[in-house]
Amino acid sequence: MPDDSHPDPNRWWKHRRRGYYAGMWWAFLQTFLWSAVELWKPGTLVAMAAVIGWSYGVCVTLIVSYFGNNIAEAWAGKVKQ
């Protein structure tokens, strides 16, 4: 059965976009939150460096996976032609 026979062949795109937007917004939001935490309790960010790094890493993973999926599908479409 061909992949395009599904009633909505783009059914996963809304989830990919949601992940992308969630990653972008969380990256921006947490920058302000971490700044507020540091102003409230100086030295906190140094103690939480690993947590902060992982949190930004998750955001970047969501963003890069969105673009990676787009590139892979565009390349696969050209290969099929």
mmCIF file of N, CA and C in Angstrom:
data_model
loop_
_atom_site.group_PDB
_atom_site.id
_atom_site.type_symbol
_atom_site.label_atom_id
_atom_site.label_comp_id
_atom_site.label_asym_id
_atom_site.label_seq_id
_atom_site.Cartn_x
_atom_site.Cartn_y
_atom_site.Cartn_z
ATOM 1 N N MET A 1 0.844 -1.183 0.000
ATOM 2 C CA MET A 1 0.000 0.000 0.000
ATOM 3 C C MET A 1 0.889 1.246 0.000
ATOM 4 N N PRO A 2 0.700 2.161 -0.929
ATOM 5 C CA PRO A 2 1.540 3.364 -0.981
ATOM 6 C C PRO A 2 1.334 4.273 0.236
ATOM 7 N N ASP A 3 2.391 4.996 0.574
ATOM 8 C CA ASP A 3 2.325 5.888 1.730
ATOM 9 C C ASP A 3 1.321 7.011 1.561
ATOM 10 N N ASP A 4 1.072 7.421 0.314
ATOM 11 C CA ASP A 4 0.161 8.543 0.099
ATOM 12 C C ASP A 4 -1.304 8.117 0.070
ATOM 13 N N SER A 5 -1.586 6.856 0.348
ATOM 14 C CA SER A 5 -2.979 6.399 0.349
ATOM 15 C C SER A 5 -3.690 6.746 1.659
ATOM 16 N N HIS A 6 -2.949 7.173 2.662
ATOM 17 C CA HIS A 6 -3.561 7.557 3.926
ATOM 18 C C HIS A 6 -4.399 8.814 3.699
ATOM 19 N N PRO A 7 -5.530 8.939 4.399
ATOM 20 C CA PRO A 7 -6.365 10.136 4.206
ATOM 21 C C PRO A 7 -5.624 11.449 4.457
ATOM 22 N N ASP A 8 -4.632 11.427 5.325
ATOM 23 C CA ASP A 8 -3.874 12.641 5.619
ATOM 24 C C ASP A 8 -2.386 12.295 5.600
ATOM 25 N N PRO A 9 -1.735 12.345 4.428
ATOM 26 C CA PRO A 9 -0.329 11.956 4.358
ATOM 27 C C PRO A 9 0.605 12.876 5.137
ATOM 28 N N ASN A 10 0.151 14.057 5.479
ATOM 29 C CA ASN A 10 0.976 14.991 6.259
ATOM 30 C C ASN A 10 0.634 14.973 7.741
ATOM 31 N N ARG A 11 0.098 13.881 8.205
ATOM 32 C CA ARG A 11 -0.412 13.803 9.578
ATOM 33 C C ARG A 11 0.655 14.075 10.635
ATOM 34 N N TRP A 12 1.918 13.809 10.348
ATOM 35 C CA TRP A 12 2.963 14.018 11.338
ATOM 36 C C TRP A 12 3.508 15.435 11.314
ATOM 37 N N TRP A 13 3.216 16.206 10.290
ATOM 38 C CA TRP A 13 3.790 17.540 10.188
ATOM 39 C C TRP A 13 3.363 18.452 11.311
ATOM 40 N N LYS A 14 2.116 18.351 11.735
ATOM 41 C CA LYS A 14 1.693 19.237 12.825
ATOM 42 C C LYS A 14 2.469 18.932 14.099
ATOM 43 N N HIS A 15 2.828 17.659 14.324
ATOM 44 C CA HIS A 15 3.597 17.303 15.512
ATOM 45 C C HIS A 15 5.043 17.788 15.389
ATOM 46 N N ARG A 16 5.588 17.708 14.191
ATOM 47 C CA ARG A 16 6.949 18.226 13.977
ATOM 48 C C ARG A 16 6.990 19.726 14.203
ATOM 49 N N ARG A 17 6.006 20.424 13.672
ATOM 50 C CA ARG A 17 5.966 21.880 13.870
ATOM 51 C C ARG A 17 5.768 22.219 15.335
ATOM 52 N N ARG A 18 4.913 21.473 16.015
ATOM 53 C CA ARG A 18 4.715 21.732 17.450
ATOM 54 C C ARG A 18 6.012 21.554 18.223
ATOM 55 N N GLY A 19 6.761 20.513 17.901
ATOM 56 C CA GLY A 19 8.044 20.300 18.559
ATOM 57 C C GLY A 19 9.016 21.429 18.281
ATOM 58 N N TYR A 20 9.033 21.889 17.040
ATOM 59 C CA TYR A 20 9.908 23.009 16.667
ATOM 60 C C TYR A 20 9.533 24.263 17.449
ATOM 61 N N TYR A 21 8.254 24.600 17.442
ATOM 62 C CA TYR A 21 7.822 25.807 18.151
ATOM 63 C C TYR A 21 8.025 25.675 19.654
ATOM 64 N N ALA A 22 7.778 24.503 20.203
ATOM 65 C CA ALA A 22 8.009 24.296 21.636
ATOM 66 C C ALA A 22 9.480 24.490 21.966
ATOM 67 N N GLY A 23 10.360 23.964 21.121
ATOM 68 C CA GLY A 23 11.790 24.136 21.349
ATOM 69 C C GLY A 23 12.214 25.592 21.280
ATOM 70 N N MET A 24 11.712 26.300 20.292
ATOM 71 C CA MET A 24 12.070 27.713 20.148
ATOM 72 C C MET A 24 11.559 28.542 21.333
ATOM 73 N N TRP A 25 10.285 28.364 21.665
ATOM 74 C CA TRP A 25 9.720 29.165 22.747
ATOM 75 C C TRP A 25 10.343 28.836 24.090
ATOM 76 N N TRP A 26 10.619 27.545 24.336
ATOM 77 C CA TRP A 26 11.225 27.192 25.611
ATOM 78 C C TRP A 26 12.645 27.752 25.693
ATOM 79 N N ALA A 27 13.380 27.747 24.593
ATOM 80 C CA ALA A 27 14.731 28.322 24.601
ATOM 81 C C ALA A 27 14.676 29.806 24.964
ATOM 82 N N PHE A 28 13.758 30.539 24.368
ATOM 83 C CA PHE A 28 13.633 31.964 24.687
ATOM 84 C C PHE A 28 13.149 32.175 26.118
ATOM 85 N N LEU A 29 12.133 31.438 26.508
ATOM 86 C CA LEU A 29 11.556 31.601 27.843
ATOM 87 C C LEU A 29 12.553 31.258 28.937
ATOM 88 N N GLN A 30 13.268 30.161 28.765
ATOM 89 C CA GLN A 30 14.175 29.775 29.841
ATOM 90 C C GLN A 30 15.347 30.741 29.974
ATOM 91 N N THR A 31 15.709 31.418 28.908
ATOM 92 C CA THR A 31 16.766 32.423 29.019
ATOM 93 C C THR A 31 16.351 33.508 30.000
ATOM 94 N N PHE A 32 15.117 33.957 29.884
ATOM 95 C CA PHE A 32 14.620 34.968 30.817
ATOM 96 C C PHE A 32 14.452 34.397 32.221
ATOM 97 N N LEU A 33 13.996 33.152 32.312
ATOM 98 C CA LEU A 33 13.834 32.525 33.633
ATOM 99 C C LEU A 33 15.174 32.342 34.340
ATOM 100 N N TRP A 34 16.185 31.858 33.617
ATOM 101 C CA TRP A 34 17.502 31.677 34.229
ATOM 102 C C TRP A 34 18.080 33.026 34.656
ATOM 103 N N SER A 35 17.837 34.059 33.866
ATOM 104 C CA SER A 35 18.319 35.390 34.234
ATOM 105 C C SER A 35 17.650 35.864 35.520
ATOM 106 N N ALA A 36 16.354 35.631 35.632
ATOM 107 C CA ALA A 36 15.627 36.029 36.839
ATOM 108 C C ALA A 36 16.114 35.245 38.057
ATOM 109 N N VAL A 37 16.370 33.967 37.874
ATOM 110 C CA VAL A 37 16.871 33.143 38.983
ATOM 111 C C VAL A 37 18.227 33.662 39.443
ATOM 112 N N GLU A 38 19.089 34.004 38.504
ATOM 113 C CA GLU A 38 20.426 34.501 38.866
ATOM 114 C C GLU A 38 20.347 35.841 39.584
ATOM 115 N N LEU A 39 19.422 36.696 39.153
ATOM 116 C CA LEU A 39 19.249 37.976 39.846
ATOM 117 C C LEU A 39 18.706 37.774 41.254
ATOM 118 N N TRP A 40 17.831 36.809 41.405
ATOM 119 C CA TRP A 40 17.213 36.530 42.707
ATOM 120 C C TRP A 40 18.217 35.910 43.669
ATOM 121 N N LYS A 41 18.957 34.907 43.195
ATOM 122 C CA LYS A 41 19.965 34.215 44.017
ATOM 123 C C LYS A 41 21.271 34.131 43.236
ATOM 124 N N PRO A 42 22.146 35.091 43.373
ATOM 125 C CA PRO A 42 23.409 35.064 42.633
ATOM 126 C C PRO A 42 24.206 33.784 42.907
ATOM 127 N N GLY A 43 24.789 33.243 41.854
ATOM 128 C CA GLY A 43 25.575 32.024 41.973
ATOM 129 C C GLY A 43 24.800 30.749 41.675
ATOM 130 N N THR A 44 23.499 30.868 41.512
ATOM 131 C CA THR A 44 22.670 29.688 41.256
ATOM 132 C C THR A 44 22.988 29.055 39.913
ATOM 133 N N LEU A 45 23.202 29.866 38.899
ATOM 134 C CA LEU A 45 23.442 29.319 37.559
ATOM 135 C C LEU A 45 24.724 28.507 37.486
ATOM 136 N N VAL A 46 25.717 28.898 38.234
ATOM 137 C CA VAL A 46 26.961 28.127 38.260
ATOM 138 C C VAL A 46 26.690 26.734 38.810
ATOM 139 N N ALA A 47 25.884 26.654 39.847
ATOM 140 C CA ALA A 47 25.561 25.369 40.454
ATOM 141 C C ALA A 47 24.674 24.512 39.550
ATOM 142 N N MET A 48 23.907 25.152 38.679
ATOM 143 C CA MET A 48 22.971 24.427 37.815
ATOM 144 C C MET A 48 23.455 24.341 36.371
ATOM 145 N N ALA A 49 24.739 24.508 36.143
ATOM 146 C CA ALA A 49 25.266 24.556 34.781
ATOM 147 C C ALA A 49 24.902 23.317 33.965
ATOM 148 N N ALA A 50 25.015 22.141 34.554
ATOM 149 C CA ALA A 50 24.699 20.908 33.811
ATOM 150 C C ALA A 50 23.217 20.848 33.449
ATOM 151 N N VAL A 51 22.357 21.227 34.359
ATOM 152 C CA VAL A 51 20.909 21.216 34.103
ATOM 153 C C VAL A 51 20.564 22.197 32.989
ATOM 154 N N ILE A 52 21.151 23.349 33.038
ATOM 155 C CA ILE A 52 20.880 24.366 32.023
ATOM 156 C C ILE A 52 21.376 23.895 30.658
ATOM 157 N N GLY A 53 22.543 23.304 30.631
ATOM 158 C CA GLY A 53 23.067 22.780 29.374
ATOM 159 C C GLY A 53 22.174 21.715 28.768
ATOM 160 N N TRP A 54 21.694 20.806 29.584
ATOM 161 C CA TRP A 54 20.788 19.766 29.093
ATOM 162 C C TRP A 54 19.481 20.373 28.600
ATOM 163 N N SER A 55 18.988 21.374 29.299
ATOM 164 C CA SER A 55 17.725 21.994 28.901
ATOM 165 C C SER A 55 17.844 22.668 27.538
ATOM 166 N N TYR A 56 18.928 23.396 27.309
ATOM 167 C CA TYR A 56 19.129 23.994 25.994
ATOM 168 C C TYR A 56 19.396 22.923 24.940
ATOM 169 N N GLY A 57 20.049 21.846 25.346
ATOM 170 C CA GLY A 57 20.309 20.744 24.416
ATOM 171 C C GLY A 57 19.034 20.119 23.886
ATOM 172 N N VAL A 58 18.037 19.972 24.745
ATOM 173 C CA VAL A 58 16.743 19.437 24.313
ATOM 174 C C VAL A 58 16.095 20.375 23.299
ATOM 175 N N CYS A 59 16.160 21.660 23.551
ATOM 176 C CA CYS A 59 15.594 22.645 22.613
ATOM 177 C C CYS A 59 16.264 22.542 21.251
ATOM 178 N N VAL A 60 17.570 22.469 21.248
ATOM 179 C CA VAL A 60 18.309 22.396 19.994
ATOM 180 C C VAL A 60 17.989 21.101 19.255
ATOM 181 N N THR A 61 17.839 20.015 19.993
ATOM 182 C CA THR A 61 17.482 18.740 19.366
ATOM 183 C C THR A 61 16.139 18.830 18.658
ATOM 184 N N LEU A 62 15.152 19.438 19.275
ATOM 185 C CA LEU A 62 13.843 19.601 18.648
ATOM 186 C C LEU A 62 13.933 20.455 17.388
ATOM 187 N N ILE A 63 14.682 21.528 17.468
ATOM 188 C CA ILE A 63 14.798 22.443 16.333
ATOM 189 C C ILE A 63 15.550 21.785 15.174
ATOM 190 N N VAL A 64 16.677 21.162 15.475
ATOM 191 C CA VAL A 64 17.480 20.533 14.426
ATOM 192 C C VAL A 64 16.740 19.348 13.801
ATOM 193 N N SER A 65 16.000 18.585 14.599
ATOM 194 C CA SER A 65 15.266 17.448 14.036
ATOM 195 C C SER A 65 14.186 17.909 13.062
ATOM 196 N N TYR A 66 13.573 19.044 13.328
ATOM 197 C CA TYR A 66 12.570 19.576 12.408
ATOM 198 C C TYR A 66 13.208 19.881 11.052
ATOM 199 N N PHE A 67 14.323 20.606 11.079
ATOM 200 C CA PHE A 67 14.994 20.927 9.827
ATOM 201 C C PHE A 67 15.568 19.681 9.163
ATOM 202 N N GLY A 68 16.083 18.761 9.960
ATOM 203 C CA GLY A 68 16.612 17.511 9.408
ATOM 204 C C GLY A 68 15.546 16.699 8.708
ATOM 205 N N ASN A 69 14.370 16.613 9.284
ATOM 206 C CA ASN A 69 13.257 15.893 8.643
ATOM 207 C C ASN A 69 12.865 16.557 7.334
ATOM 208 N N ASN A 70 12.814 17.874 7.320
ATOM 209 C CA ASN A 70 12.473 18.595 6.087
ATOM 210 C C ASN A 70 13.491 18.310 4.990
ATOM 211 N N ILE A 71 14.760 18.368 5.343
ATOM 212 C CA ILE A 71 15.819 18.135 4.363
ATOM 213 C C ILE A 71 15.770 16.700 3.853
ATOM 214 N N ALA A 72 15.602 15.744 4.762
ATOM 215 C CA ALA A 72 15.570 14.335 4.359
ATOM 216 C C ALA A 72 14.388 14.050 3.439
ATOM 217 N N GLU A 73 13.226 14.604 3.739
ATOM 218 C CA GLU A 73 12.064 14.356 2.891
ATOM 219 C C GLU A 73 12.198 15.048 1.542
ATOM 220 N N ALA A 74 12.781 16.234 1.517
ATOM 221 C CA ALA A 74 12.989 16.922 0.238
ATOM 222 C C ALA A 74 13.985 16.134 -0.619
ATOM 223 N N TRP A 75 15.034 15.631 -0.016
ATOM 224 C CA TRP A 75 16.038 14.871 -0.745
ATOM 225 C C TRP A 75 15.442 13.551 -1.221
ATOM 226 N N ALA A 76 14.660 12.887 -0.386
ATOM 227 C CA ALA A 76 14.021 11.627 -0.789
ATOM 228 C C ALA A 76 13.058 11.857 -1.944
ATOM 229 N N GLY A 77 12.359 12.982 -1.949
ATOM 230 C CA GLY A 77 11.451 13.286 -3.047
ATOM 231 C C GLY A 77 12.187 13.496 -4.358
ATOM 232 N N LYS A 78 13.359 14.106 -4.301
ATOM 233 C CA LYS A 78 14.137 14.311 -5.528
ATOM 234 C C LYS A 78 14.724 13.002 -6.032
ATOM 235 N N VAL A 79 15.080 12.112 -5.110
ATOM 236 C CA VAL A 79 15.653 10.831 -5.497
ATOM 237 C C VAL A 79 14.592 9.967 -6.196
ATOM 238 N N LYS A 80 13.356 10.043 -5.735
ATOM 239 C CA LYS A 80 12.271 9.240 -6.335
ATOM 240 C C LYS A 80 11.994 9.666 -7.772
ATOM 241 N N GLN A 81 12.219 10.929 -8.096
ATOM 242 C CA GLN A 81 11.889 11.435 -9.433
ATOM 243 C C GLN A 81 12.778 10.877 -10.452
#
